[in-house]
Coordinates of C-alpha atoms and ligand atoms in Angstrom, one line a residue:
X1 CA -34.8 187.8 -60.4
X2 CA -36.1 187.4 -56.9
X3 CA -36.0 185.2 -53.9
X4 CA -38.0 184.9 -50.8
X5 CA -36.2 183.1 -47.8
X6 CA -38.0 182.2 -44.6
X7 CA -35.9 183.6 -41.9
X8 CA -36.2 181.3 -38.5
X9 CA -35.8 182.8 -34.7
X10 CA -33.1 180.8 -32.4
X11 CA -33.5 179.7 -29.0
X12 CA -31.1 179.5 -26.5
X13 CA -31.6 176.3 -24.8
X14 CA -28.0 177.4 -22.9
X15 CA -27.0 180.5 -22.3
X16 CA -24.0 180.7 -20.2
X17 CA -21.3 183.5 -19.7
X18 CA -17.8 182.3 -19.1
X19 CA -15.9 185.8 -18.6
X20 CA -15.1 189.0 -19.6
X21 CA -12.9 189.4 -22.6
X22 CA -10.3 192.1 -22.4
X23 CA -11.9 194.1 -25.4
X24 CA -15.5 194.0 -23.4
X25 CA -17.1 191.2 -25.2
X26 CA -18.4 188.3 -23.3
X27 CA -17.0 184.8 -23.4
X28 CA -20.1 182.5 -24.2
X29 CA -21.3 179.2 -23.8
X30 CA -25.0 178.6 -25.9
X31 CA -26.6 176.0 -27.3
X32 CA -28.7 177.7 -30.2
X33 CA -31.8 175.8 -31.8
X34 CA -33.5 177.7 -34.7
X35 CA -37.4 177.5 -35.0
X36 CA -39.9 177.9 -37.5
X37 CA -41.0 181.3 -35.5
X38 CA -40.2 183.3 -38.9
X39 CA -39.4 186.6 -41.3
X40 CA -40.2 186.7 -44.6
X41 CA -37.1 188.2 -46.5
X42 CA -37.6 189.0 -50.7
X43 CA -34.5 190.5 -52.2
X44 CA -34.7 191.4 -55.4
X45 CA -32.2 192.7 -58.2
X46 CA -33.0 196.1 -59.7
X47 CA -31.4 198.5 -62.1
X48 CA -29.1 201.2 -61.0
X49 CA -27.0 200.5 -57.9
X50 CA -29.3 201.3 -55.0
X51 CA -30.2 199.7 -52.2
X52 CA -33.8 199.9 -51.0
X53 CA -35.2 198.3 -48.0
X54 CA -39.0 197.9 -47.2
X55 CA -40.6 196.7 -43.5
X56 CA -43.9 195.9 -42.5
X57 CA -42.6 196.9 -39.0
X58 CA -43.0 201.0 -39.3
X59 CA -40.4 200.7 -36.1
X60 CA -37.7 199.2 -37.4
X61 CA -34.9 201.6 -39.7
X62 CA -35.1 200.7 -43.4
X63 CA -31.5 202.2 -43.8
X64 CA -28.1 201.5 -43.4
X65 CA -28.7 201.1 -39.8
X66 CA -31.1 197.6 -40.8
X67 CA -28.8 194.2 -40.1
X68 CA -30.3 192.6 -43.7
X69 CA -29.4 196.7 -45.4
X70 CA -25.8 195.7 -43.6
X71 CA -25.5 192.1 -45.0
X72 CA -26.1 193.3 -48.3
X73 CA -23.4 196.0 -48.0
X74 CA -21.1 193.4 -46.3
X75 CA -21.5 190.4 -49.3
X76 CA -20.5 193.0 -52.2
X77 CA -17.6 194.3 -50.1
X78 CA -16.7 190.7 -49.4
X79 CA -16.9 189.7 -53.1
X80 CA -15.4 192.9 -54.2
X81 CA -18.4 193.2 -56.4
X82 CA -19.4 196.7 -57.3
X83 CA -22.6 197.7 -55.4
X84 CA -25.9 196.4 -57.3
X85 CA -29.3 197.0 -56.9
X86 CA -31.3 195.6 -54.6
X87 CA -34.8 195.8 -53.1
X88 CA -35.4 194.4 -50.0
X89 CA -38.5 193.4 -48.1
X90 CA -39.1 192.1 -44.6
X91 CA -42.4 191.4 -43.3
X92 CA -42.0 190.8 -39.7
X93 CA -43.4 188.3 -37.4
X94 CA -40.5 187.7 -35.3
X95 CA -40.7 190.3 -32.3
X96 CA -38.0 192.8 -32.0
X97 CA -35.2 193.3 -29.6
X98 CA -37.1 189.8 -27.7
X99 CA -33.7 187.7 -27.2
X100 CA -34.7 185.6 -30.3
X101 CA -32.4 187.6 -33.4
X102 CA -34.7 188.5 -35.5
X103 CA -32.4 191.2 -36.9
X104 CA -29.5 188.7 -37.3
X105 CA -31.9 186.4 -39.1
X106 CA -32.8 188.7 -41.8
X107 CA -29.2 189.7 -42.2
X108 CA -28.4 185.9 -42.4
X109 CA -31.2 185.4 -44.9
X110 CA -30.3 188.3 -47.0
X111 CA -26.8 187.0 -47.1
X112 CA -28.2 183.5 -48.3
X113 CA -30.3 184.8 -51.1
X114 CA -26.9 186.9 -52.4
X115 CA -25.1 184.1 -52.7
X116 CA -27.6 182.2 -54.6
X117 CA -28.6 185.4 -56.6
X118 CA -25.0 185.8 -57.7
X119 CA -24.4 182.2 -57.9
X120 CA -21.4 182.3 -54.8
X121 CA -20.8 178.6 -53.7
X122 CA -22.4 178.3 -49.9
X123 CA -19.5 177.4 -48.3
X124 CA -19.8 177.2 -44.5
X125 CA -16.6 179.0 -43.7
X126 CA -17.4 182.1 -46.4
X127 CA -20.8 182.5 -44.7
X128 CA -19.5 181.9 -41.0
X129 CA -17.0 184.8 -41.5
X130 CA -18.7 187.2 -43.4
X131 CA -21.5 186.6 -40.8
X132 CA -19.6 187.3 -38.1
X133 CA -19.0 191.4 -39.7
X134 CA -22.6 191.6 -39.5
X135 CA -23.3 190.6 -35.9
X136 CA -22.2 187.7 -33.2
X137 CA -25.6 185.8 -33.9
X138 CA -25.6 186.1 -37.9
X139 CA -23.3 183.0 -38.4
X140 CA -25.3 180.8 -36.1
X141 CA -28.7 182.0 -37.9
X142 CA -27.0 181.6 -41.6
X143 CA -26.6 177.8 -40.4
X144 CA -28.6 177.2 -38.1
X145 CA -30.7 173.6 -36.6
X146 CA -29.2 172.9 -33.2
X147 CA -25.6 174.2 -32.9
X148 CA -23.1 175.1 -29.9
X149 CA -22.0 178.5 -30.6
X150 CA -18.5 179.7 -28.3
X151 CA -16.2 182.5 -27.7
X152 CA -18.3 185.5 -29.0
X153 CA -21.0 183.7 -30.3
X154 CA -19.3 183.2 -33.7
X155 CA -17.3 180.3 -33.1
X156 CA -19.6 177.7 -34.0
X157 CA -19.9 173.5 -33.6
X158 CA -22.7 171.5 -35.5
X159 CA -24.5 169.3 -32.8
X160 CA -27.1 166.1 -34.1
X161 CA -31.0 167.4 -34.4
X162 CA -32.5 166.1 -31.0
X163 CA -36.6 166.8 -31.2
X164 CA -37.0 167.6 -27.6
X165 CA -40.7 169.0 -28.1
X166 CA -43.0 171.6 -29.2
X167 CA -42.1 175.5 -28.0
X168 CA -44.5 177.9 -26.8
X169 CA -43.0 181.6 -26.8
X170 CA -44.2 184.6 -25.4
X171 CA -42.7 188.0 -25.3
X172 CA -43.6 190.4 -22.6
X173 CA -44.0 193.9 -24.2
X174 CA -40.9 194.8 -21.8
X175 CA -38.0 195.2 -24.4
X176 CA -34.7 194.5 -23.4
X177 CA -31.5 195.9 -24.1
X178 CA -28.8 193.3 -24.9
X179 CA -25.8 196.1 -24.1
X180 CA -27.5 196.4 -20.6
X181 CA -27.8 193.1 -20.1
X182 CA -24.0 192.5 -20.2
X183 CA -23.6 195.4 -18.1
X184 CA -25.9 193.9 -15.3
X185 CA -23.7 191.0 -15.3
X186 CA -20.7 193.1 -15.6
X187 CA -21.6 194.2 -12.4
X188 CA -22.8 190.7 -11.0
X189 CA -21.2 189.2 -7.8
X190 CA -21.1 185.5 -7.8
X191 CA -22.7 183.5 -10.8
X192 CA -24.2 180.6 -10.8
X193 CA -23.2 178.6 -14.2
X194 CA -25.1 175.7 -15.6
X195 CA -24.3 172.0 -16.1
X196 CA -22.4 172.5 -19.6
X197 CA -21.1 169.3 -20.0
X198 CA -24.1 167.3 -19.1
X199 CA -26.0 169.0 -21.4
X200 CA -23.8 168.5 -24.7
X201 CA -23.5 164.6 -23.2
X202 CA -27.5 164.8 -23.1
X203 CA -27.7 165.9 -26.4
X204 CA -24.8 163.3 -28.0
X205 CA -26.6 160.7 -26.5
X206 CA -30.1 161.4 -27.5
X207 CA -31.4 162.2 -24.2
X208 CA -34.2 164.7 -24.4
X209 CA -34.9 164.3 -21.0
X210 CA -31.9 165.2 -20.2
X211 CA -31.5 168.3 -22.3
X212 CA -34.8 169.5 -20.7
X213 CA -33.6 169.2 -17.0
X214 CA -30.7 171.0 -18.2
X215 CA -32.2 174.3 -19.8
X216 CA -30.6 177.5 -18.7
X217 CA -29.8 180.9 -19.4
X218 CA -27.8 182.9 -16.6
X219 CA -29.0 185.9 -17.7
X220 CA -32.0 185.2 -15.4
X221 CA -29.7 186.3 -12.6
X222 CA -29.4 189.4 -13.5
X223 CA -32.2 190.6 -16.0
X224 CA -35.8 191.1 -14.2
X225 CA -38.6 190.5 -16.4
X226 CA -41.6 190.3 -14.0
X227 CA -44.2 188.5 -16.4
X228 CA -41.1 185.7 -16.1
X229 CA -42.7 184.2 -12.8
X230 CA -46.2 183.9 -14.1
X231 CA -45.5 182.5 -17.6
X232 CA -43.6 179.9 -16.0
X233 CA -46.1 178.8 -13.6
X234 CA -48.7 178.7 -16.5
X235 CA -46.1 176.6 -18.7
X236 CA -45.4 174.2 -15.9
X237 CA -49.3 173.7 -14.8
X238 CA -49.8 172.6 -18.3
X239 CA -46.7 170.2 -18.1
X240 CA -44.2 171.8 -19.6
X241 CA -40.7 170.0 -19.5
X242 CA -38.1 173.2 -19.0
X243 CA -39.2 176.9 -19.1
X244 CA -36.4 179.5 -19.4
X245 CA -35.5 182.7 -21.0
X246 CA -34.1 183.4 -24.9
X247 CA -31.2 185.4 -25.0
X248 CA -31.3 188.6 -23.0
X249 CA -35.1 188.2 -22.9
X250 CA -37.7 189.2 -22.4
X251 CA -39.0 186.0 -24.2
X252 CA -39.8 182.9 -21.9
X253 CA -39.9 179.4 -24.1
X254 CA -41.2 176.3 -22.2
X255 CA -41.2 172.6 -24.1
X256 CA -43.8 170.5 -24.0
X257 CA -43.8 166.7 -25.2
X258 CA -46.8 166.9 -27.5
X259 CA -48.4 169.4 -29.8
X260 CA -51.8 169.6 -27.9
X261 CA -50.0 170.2 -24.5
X262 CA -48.0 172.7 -26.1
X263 CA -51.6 174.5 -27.6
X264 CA -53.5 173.9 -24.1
X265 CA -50.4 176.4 -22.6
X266 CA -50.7 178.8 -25.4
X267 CA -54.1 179.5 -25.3
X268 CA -53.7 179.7 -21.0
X269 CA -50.9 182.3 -21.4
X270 CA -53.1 184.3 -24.9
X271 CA -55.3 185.3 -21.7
X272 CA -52.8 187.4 -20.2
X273 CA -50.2 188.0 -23.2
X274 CA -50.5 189.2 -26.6
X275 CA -47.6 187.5 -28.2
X276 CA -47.7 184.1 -27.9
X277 CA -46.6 182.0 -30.6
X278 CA -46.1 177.5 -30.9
X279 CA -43.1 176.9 -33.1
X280 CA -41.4 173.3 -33.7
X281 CA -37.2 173.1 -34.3
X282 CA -36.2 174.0 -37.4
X283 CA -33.3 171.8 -39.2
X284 CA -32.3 175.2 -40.9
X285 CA -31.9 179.0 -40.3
X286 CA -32.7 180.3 -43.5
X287 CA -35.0 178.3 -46.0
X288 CA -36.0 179.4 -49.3
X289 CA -40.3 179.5 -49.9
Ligands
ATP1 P1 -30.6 188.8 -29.5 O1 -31.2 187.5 -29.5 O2 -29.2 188.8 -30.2 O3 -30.5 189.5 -28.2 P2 -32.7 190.4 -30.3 O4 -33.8 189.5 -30.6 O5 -32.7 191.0 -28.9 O6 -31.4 189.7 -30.6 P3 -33.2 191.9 -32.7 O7 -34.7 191.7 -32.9 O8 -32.4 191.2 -33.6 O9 -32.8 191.7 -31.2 O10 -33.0 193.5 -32.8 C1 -32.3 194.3 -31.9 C2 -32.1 195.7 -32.5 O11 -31.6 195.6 -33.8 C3 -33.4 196.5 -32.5 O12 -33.2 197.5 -31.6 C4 -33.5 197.0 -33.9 O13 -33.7 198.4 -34.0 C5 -32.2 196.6 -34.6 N1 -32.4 196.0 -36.0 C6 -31.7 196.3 -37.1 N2 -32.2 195.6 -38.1 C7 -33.2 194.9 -37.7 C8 -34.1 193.9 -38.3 N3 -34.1 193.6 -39.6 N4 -35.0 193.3 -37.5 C9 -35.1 193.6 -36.2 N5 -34.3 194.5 -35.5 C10 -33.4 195.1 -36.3

C-alpha cells in the first residue's frame, strides 16, 4: 500500500513576536496561510521494520535527522505500534531553510498518510499534539488553510478562507538561519509590533483590503536580506497589494489582485532571481494526489 500526499508551503501573512519565554522560545503572534507551492511525499509500507527515506534534494539528510524520518518515528511511538516498514520519498520543490516549512510540511504529510495507512481516525487534537513533538510549524502545516497560530506556534485557531490574491515568491539564494534569527531579536532594542487586532478584524469581516494593508513580519527589523529592497520595488511597480517577508526569510511574497498581474511580476523578478514561483491559497496543508 502506498500514498502520495501533496505537501503545501505556509505563509506568514503576520509574523509578530510578543516576548521571550523563560525556557528561550519565543511568544508568537502569526497568521499562517498554506499555498499550493508543494512536496511530493510517497510513503509506502514495506517488509521488515526499516525505515528508509529517499530525496530528490542530494542536500537534505535522508536519516533520522529528516523532519518526515522524525514523524514517522513519532506516529508509531505515539500509537505504541511496534516500528514498521516504511519507504519514504520526497521530491522537493519547496526551497529549504527559505521561511516557508518545507521540512515541517513533509513531516506533517508523512504524519497524514500514517494515519490513513494504519486507518488512525484524523482527529484534530491527535494530529495537533503529536505535531507539536515534531516541530512548532508541524501542527499548523498538518491543518493548514488560513489559521492564527499562538504561544510557540502550536497553539492553533481556525480562521474563515479569505482569497486575498495570487502570490508571487522568490527566495534569494541567501539561506537563513531560524536559531539566528531569534537571537538577532534577542538582542533587539525597541520593536516595532504590527496592527494584530486589525488584521484578525480584517479577516472576520472579509476585508481583503484590509488584510493586505496589514501584512507584516517583524522579523524585517532585525534580519537583512539585501535582495529584500529590490524584489519589493519590482512587486510594487507591477501593483502588488502587500509585499513582506515569510518566516525568518529569505523569501519575499507580494499579492497581487489578478493572476496576470501576479505573472507580469514573476517574469520581471525571473530576470534577476532564479527561484521564483506563483502559487494560489491552499484550503489544506496536506492533500492526498
Ligand atoms: P521555517 O518556515 O519554520 O523557518 P524553513 O523553511 O526555514 O522553516 P525548512 O525548509 O523546513 O526551513 O528546513 C530547515 C532545516 O531543516 C534545514 O536546514 C534542513 O536541513 C532541515 N530538514 C530536515 N528535514 C527536512 C526536509 N524534509 N525538508 C527540508 N528541510 C529539512
Amino acid at each position: 500500500m502506498k500514498l502520495t500526499m501533496k505537501a503545501n508551503a505556509k505563509l506568514n501573512l503576520m509574523l509578530d513576536i510578543l516576548s521571550t519565554l523563560p525556557n528561550g522560545y519565543h511568544e508568537l503572534f502569526m497568521v499562517m496561510q498554506s499555498v499550493d507551492l508543494a512536496d511530493e511525499v510517497t510513503v509506502a509500507l514495506t517488509d521488515g521494520d526499516k525505515i528508509t527515506l529517499t530525496c530528490s534534494d542530494p542536500h537534505l539528510p535522508t536519516d533520522e535527522r529528516n523532519l518526515a524520518y522524525k514523524a514517522a518515528v513519532a506516529f508509531f511511538e505515539h500509537f505504541d505500534l511496534p516500528q514498521q516498514g516504511l519507504s519514504i520519498h520526497i521530491e522537493k520543490h519547496i526551497p529549504q531553510a527559505a521561511g516557508l516549512a518545507g521540512g515541517s510540511a513533509d513531516a506533517a504529510a508523512v504524519l497524514r498518510a500514517l494515519f490513513v495507512l494504519f486507518q488512525k481516525t484524523p482527529d484534530v487534537r491527535t494530529i495537533a499534539a503529536l505535531g507539536a513533538k515534531i516541530g512548532s510549524d508541524v501542527p499548523f502545516c498538518a491543518l493548514g488553510g488560513l489559521m492564527l497560530a499562538q504561544h510557540t506556534g502550536t497553539l492553533l485557531s481556525f480562521l474563515p478562507a479569505l482569497p486575498i490574491g495570487t502570490f508571487v515568491l522568490v527566495t534569494p539564494e541567501h539561506p537563513v538561519s531560524t536559531a539566528a534569527a531569534y537571537a538577532a531579536f534577542d538582542t533587539a532594542g525597541r520593536v516595532r509590533h504590527p496592527d494584530r487586532r486589525g488584521m484578525l478584524e480584517s479577516i472576520l469581516n472579509g476585508d481583503a483590503d484590509g488584510v493586505c494593508a496589514r501584512v507584516n513580519n517583524v522579523f524585517e527589523q532585525f534580519i537583512d536580506v539585501p535582495e529584500r529592497v529590490q524584489i519589493k520595488a519590482v512587486m510594487r511597480a507591477h501593483g502588488a497589494k502587500a509585499s513582506c517577508m515569510s518566516g525568518s526569510g529569505p523569501t519575499v511574497f507580494g499579492v497581487f489582485e489578478t493572476d496576470e498581474a501576479a505573472q507580469a511580476a514573476a517574469e520581471a523578478l525571473k530576470r534577476e532571481f532564479q527561484n521564483v514561483f506563483v502559487c494560489r491559497a491552499a484550503e489544506q496543508g496536506i492533500e492526498i494526489i
